[in-house]
Every structure is written in C-alpha cells, then in structure tokens.
Coordinates of C-alpha atoms in Angstrom, one line a residue:
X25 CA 40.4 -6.2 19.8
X26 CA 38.2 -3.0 19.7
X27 CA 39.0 -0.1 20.9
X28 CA 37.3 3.6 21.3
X29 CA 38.3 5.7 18.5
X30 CA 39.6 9.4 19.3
X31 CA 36.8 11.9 18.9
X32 CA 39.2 14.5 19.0
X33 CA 39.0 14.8 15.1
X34 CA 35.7 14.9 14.6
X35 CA 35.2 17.4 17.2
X36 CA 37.8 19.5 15.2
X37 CA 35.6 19.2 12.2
X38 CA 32.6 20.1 13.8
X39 CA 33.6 23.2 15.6
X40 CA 35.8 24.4 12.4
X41 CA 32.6 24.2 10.5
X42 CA 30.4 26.3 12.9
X43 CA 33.3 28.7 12.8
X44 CA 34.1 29.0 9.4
X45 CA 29.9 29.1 8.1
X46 CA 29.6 31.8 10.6
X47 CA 32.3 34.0 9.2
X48 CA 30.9 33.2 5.4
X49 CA 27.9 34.4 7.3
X50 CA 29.2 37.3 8.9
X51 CA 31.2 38.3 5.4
X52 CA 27.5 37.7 3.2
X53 CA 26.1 40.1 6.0
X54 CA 28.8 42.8 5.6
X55 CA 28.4 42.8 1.6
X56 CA 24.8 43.1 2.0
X57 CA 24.8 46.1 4.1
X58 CA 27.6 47.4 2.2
X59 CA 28.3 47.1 -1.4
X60 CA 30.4 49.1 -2.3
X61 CA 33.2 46.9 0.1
X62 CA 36.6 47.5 -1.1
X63 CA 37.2 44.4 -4.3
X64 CA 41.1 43.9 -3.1
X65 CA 40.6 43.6 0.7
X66 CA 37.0 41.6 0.0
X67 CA 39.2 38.9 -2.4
X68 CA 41.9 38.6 0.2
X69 CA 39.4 38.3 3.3
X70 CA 37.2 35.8 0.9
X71 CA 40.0 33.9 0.1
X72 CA 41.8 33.4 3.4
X73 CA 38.2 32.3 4.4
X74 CA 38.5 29.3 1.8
X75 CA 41.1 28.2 2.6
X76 CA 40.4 27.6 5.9
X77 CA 36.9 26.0 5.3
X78 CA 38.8 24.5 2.9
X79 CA 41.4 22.3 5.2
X80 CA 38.6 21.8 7.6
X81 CA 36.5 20.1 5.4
X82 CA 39.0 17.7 4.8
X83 CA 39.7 17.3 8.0
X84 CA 36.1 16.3 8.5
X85 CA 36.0 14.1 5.8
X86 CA 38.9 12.3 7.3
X87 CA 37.3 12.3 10.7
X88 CA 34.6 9.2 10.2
X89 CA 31.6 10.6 12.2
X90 CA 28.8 8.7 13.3
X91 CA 26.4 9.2 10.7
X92 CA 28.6 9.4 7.4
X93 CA 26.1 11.9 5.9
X94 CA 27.6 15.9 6.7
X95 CA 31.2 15.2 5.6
X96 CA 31.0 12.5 3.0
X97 CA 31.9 15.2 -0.2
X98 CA 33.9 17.1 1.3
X99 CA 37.1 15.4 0.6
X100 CA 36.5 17.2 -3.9
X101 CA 35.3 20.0 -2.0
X102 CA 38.0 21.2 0.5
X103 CA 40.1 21.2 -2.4
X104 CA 38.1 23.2 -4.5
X105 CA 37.7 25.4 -1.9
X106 CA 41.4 25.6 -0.9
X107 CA 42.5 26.1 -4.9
X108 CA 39.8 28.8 -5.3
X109 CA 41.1 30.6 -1.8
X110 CA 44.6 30.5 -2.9
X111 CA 43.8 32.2 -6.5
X112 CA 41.8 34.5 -5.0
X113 CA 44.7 35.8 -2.6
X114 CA 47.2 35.4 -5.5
X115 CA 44.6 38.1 -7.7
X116 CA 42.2 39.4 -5.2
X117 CA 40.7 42.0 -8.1
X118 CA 39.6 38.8 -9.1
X119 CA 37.1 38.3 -6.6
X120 CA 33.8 39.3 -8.4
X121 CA 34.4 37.9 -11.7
X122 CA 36.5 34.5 -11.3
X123 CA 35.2 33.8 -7.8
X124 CA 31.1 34.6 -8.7
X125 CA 31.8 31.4 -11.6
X126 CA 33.5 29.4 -9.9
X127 CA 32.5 29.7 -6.3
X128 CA 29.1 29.8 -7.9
X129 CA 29.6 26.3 -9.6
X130 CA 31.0 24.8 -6.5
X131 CA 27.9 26.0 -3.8
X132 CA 25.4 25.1 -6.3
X133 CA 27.3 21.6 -6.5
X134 CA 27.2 22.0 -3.1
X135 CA 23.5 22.5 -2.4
X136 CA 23.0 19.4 -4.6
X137 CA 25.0 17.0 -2.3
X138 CA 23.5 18.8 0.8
X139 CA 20.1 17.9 -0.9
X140 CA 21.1 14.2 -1.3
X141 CA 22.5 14.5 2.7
X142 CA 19.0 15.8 3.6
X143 CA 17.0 13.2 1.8
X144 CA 19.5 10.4 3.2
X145 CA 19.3 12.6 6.7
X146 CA 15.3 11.9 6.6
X147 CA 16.0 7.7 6.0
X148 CA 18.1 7.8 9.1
X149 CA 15.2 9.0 11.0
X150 CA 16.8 13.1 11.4
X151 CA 13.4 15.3 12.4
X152 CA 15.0 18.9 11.1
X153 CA 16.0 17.0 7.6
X154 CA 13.5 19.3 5.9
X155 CA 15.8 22.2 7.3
X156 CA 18.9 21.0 5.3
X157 CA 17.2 20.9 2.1
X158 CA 15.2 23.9 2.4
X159 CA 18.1 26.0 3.0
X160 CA 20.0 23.6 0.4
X161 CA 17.3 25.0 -2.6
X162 CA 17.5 28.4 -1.4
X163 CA 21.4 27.9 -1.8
X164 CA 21.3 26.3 -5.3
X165 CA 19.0 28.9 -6.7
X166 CA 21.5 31.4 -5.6
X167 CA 24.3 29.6 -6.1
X168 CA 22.9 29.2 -10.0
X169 CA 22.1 32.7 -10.5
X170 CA 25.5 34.0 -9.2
X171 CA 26.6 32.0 -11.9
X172 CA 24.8 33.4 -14.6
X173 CA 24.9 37.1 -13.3
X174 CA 22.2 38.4 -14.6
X175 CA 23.2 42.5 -13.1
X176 CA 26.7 43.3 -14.4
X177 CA 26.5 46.3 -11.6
X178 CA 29.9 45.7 -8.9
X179 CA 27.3 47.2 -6.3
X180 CA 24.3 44.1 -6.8
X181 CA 26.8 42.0 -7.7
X182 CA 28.5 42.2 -4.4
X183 CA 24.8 42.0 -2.3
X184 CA 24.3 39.2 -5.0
X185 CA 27.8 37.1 -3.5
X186 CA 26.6 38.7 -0.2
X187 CA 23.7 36.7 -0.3
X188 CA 24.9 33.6 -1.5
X189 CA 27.7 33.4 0.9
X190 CA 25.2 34.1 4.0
X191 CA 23.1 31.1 2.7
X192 CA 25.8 29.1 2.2
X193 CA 26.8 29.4 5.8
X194 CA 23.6 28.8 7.3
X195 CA 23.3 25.7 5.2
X196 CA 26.3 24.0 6.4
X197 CA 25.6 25.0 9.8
X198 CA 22.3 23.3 9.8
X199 CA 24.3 20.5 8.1
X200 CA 26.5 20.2 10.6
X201 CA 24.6 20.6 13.7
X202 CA 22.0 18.5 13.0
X203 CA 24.0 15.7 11.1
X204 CA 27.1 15.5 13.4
X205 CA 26.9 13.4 16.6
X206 CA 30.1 12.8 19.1
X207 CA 29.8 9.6 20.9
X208 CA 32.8 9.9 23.4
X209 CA 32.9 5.9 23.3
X210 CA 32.3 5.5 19.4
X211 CA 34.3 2.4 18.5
X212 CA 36.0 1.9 14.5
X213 CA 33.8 0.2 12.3
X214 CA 34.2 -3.4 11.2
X215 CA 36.0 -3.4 8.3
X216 CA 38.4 -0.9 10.6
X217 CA 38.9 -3.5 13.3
X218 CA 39.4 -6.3 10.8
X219 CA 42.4 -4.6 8.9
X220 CA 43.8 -3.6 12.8
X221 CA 43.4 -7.7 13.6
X222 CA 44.6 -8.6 10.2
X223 CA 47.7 -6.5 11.0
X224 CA 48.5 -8.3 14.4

C-alpha cells in the first residue's frame, strides 16, 4: 500500500537552508565591510550560526527529497558543522585561528561534493547546473586559501573568512533552490514501501 509521504520535512530543510546561507551571507558581508569586528562576539555569532546550519543539514539529509542530489553529504557535514559551532562558542578567541583551518577544510570539502552535485545536477537534466559549480570553484579556491593563510594580518584575515563565508552561502543557496523540489503528493520509494509491506 502506498501512501504520500509528509513534505513537511523537506520543506523544513529547504527553508532552514535559505535562512541559514543568508545569514553566513549577511555575516561574510559584515566582515567585509568591517574588519576590524570584535573576535569574541564574531566566534560566538559564527558559532551559534553552525550550529544551526548544522542541525538543519541533518535534517535535510534525513528528509529524502525528490532529487537526492542537495542533501546527500550532509549527514558528515551537519556534524562537522555542529562540533566546530560548539568549540567555537566554548573558545570564541578562537575564531580566526581554529575556525580559518578547520572551517576552511570543511567548505573546501564542501565545494568538492557541491561540484559532484552540479555535474550529477547537469545528468538529471537541471539547466542552472553550471551555477552550482561555478560558485562551487569560487568557494574551494577560497575555502583552500583560508586554509593556508597566506596574510597573518587579523584585519585581511577577517575580510579573507568574510569572503569565504559569503560564497559559501550563495553556494548552498543556489544548491538548494535549484536542486530541491516539493512534490505535495511525492510517494516513498520502493525499497520504502517494500519494508512498510514486509512489516504488515
């Protein structure tokens, strides 16, 4: 017996995504047009922001959208996302030294799967699949040089993190939005509707 599956959880996802890339976006913004951003209340405002993005990538990858492409890593990465929010707000001064490493590891991972997601995006027949992987590079490259921190300076090192977080945001919301359809009468897959039958 098939029945419709709840779309409540995926419209969860999608809608904590949006929200969360567009305050990663708002904080990049804010570092880039001011630098010299106090480190403890940046940490705690960067960390309760992971967190959050954190939880609702797992709740996305938990949700079993149409497609299978936006959410399908996110399950390693909500909970590197959650751990590296909840040092952050244990050590805020932290922020621009552990965070630049290992946030910088994580979106540069990040941009990797997203450039996998866009190439898979393009075999499904998605038209804006060059936009995930063009802002996925841009990301990466970012991503790789907050890494290495090539300008010791707190000041460019804060527009540096500015500017990765801001690209990080747009590059999950272009993930998201163009990778993310609710069908209101989506039913469970097969292998979903056997185990329910096997069960009765």
């Amino acid at each position: 017996m098939r029945y419709n599956r709840s779309i409540l959880p995926i419209q969860i996802a999608k809608i904590g995504y949006i929200a969360a890339s567009v305050l990663l976006g708002i904080m990049g913004i804010m570092l880039l047009l001011a630098p010299y951003f106090s480190v403890p209340l940046l940490g705690i405002l960067c960390g309760s922001i992971f967190v959050v993005f954190g939880c609702i990538r797992l709740v996305g990858y938990f949700s079993k959208d149409l497609f299978r492409l936006a959410f399908q890593y996110d399950l390693v990465f909500g909970i590197v996302m959650i751990v590296i929010g909840i040092v952050v707000l244990l050590h805020p001064d932290w922020v621009l030294n552990f965070v630049c490493v290992a946030l910088g590891i994580s979106i540069l991972t990040d941009a990797l799967f997203k450039t996998q997601i866009a190439m898979e995006s393009k075999r499904f027949g998605i038209k804006e699949w060059w936009l995930i992987l063009g802002t996925a590079i841009a990301t990466g490259i970012l991503g790789l040089i907050l890494v290495f921190r090539p300008a010791e300076g707190s000041s460019i090192l804060t527009v540096l993190f500015g500017a990765t977080l801001l690209s990080e945001g747009i590059l999950n919301m272009s993930t998201v939005f163009t990778t993310v359809k609710i069908i209101k009468n989506q039913v469970p897959d097969d292998i979903d509707s056997y185990y329910e039958e096997s069960e009765d």
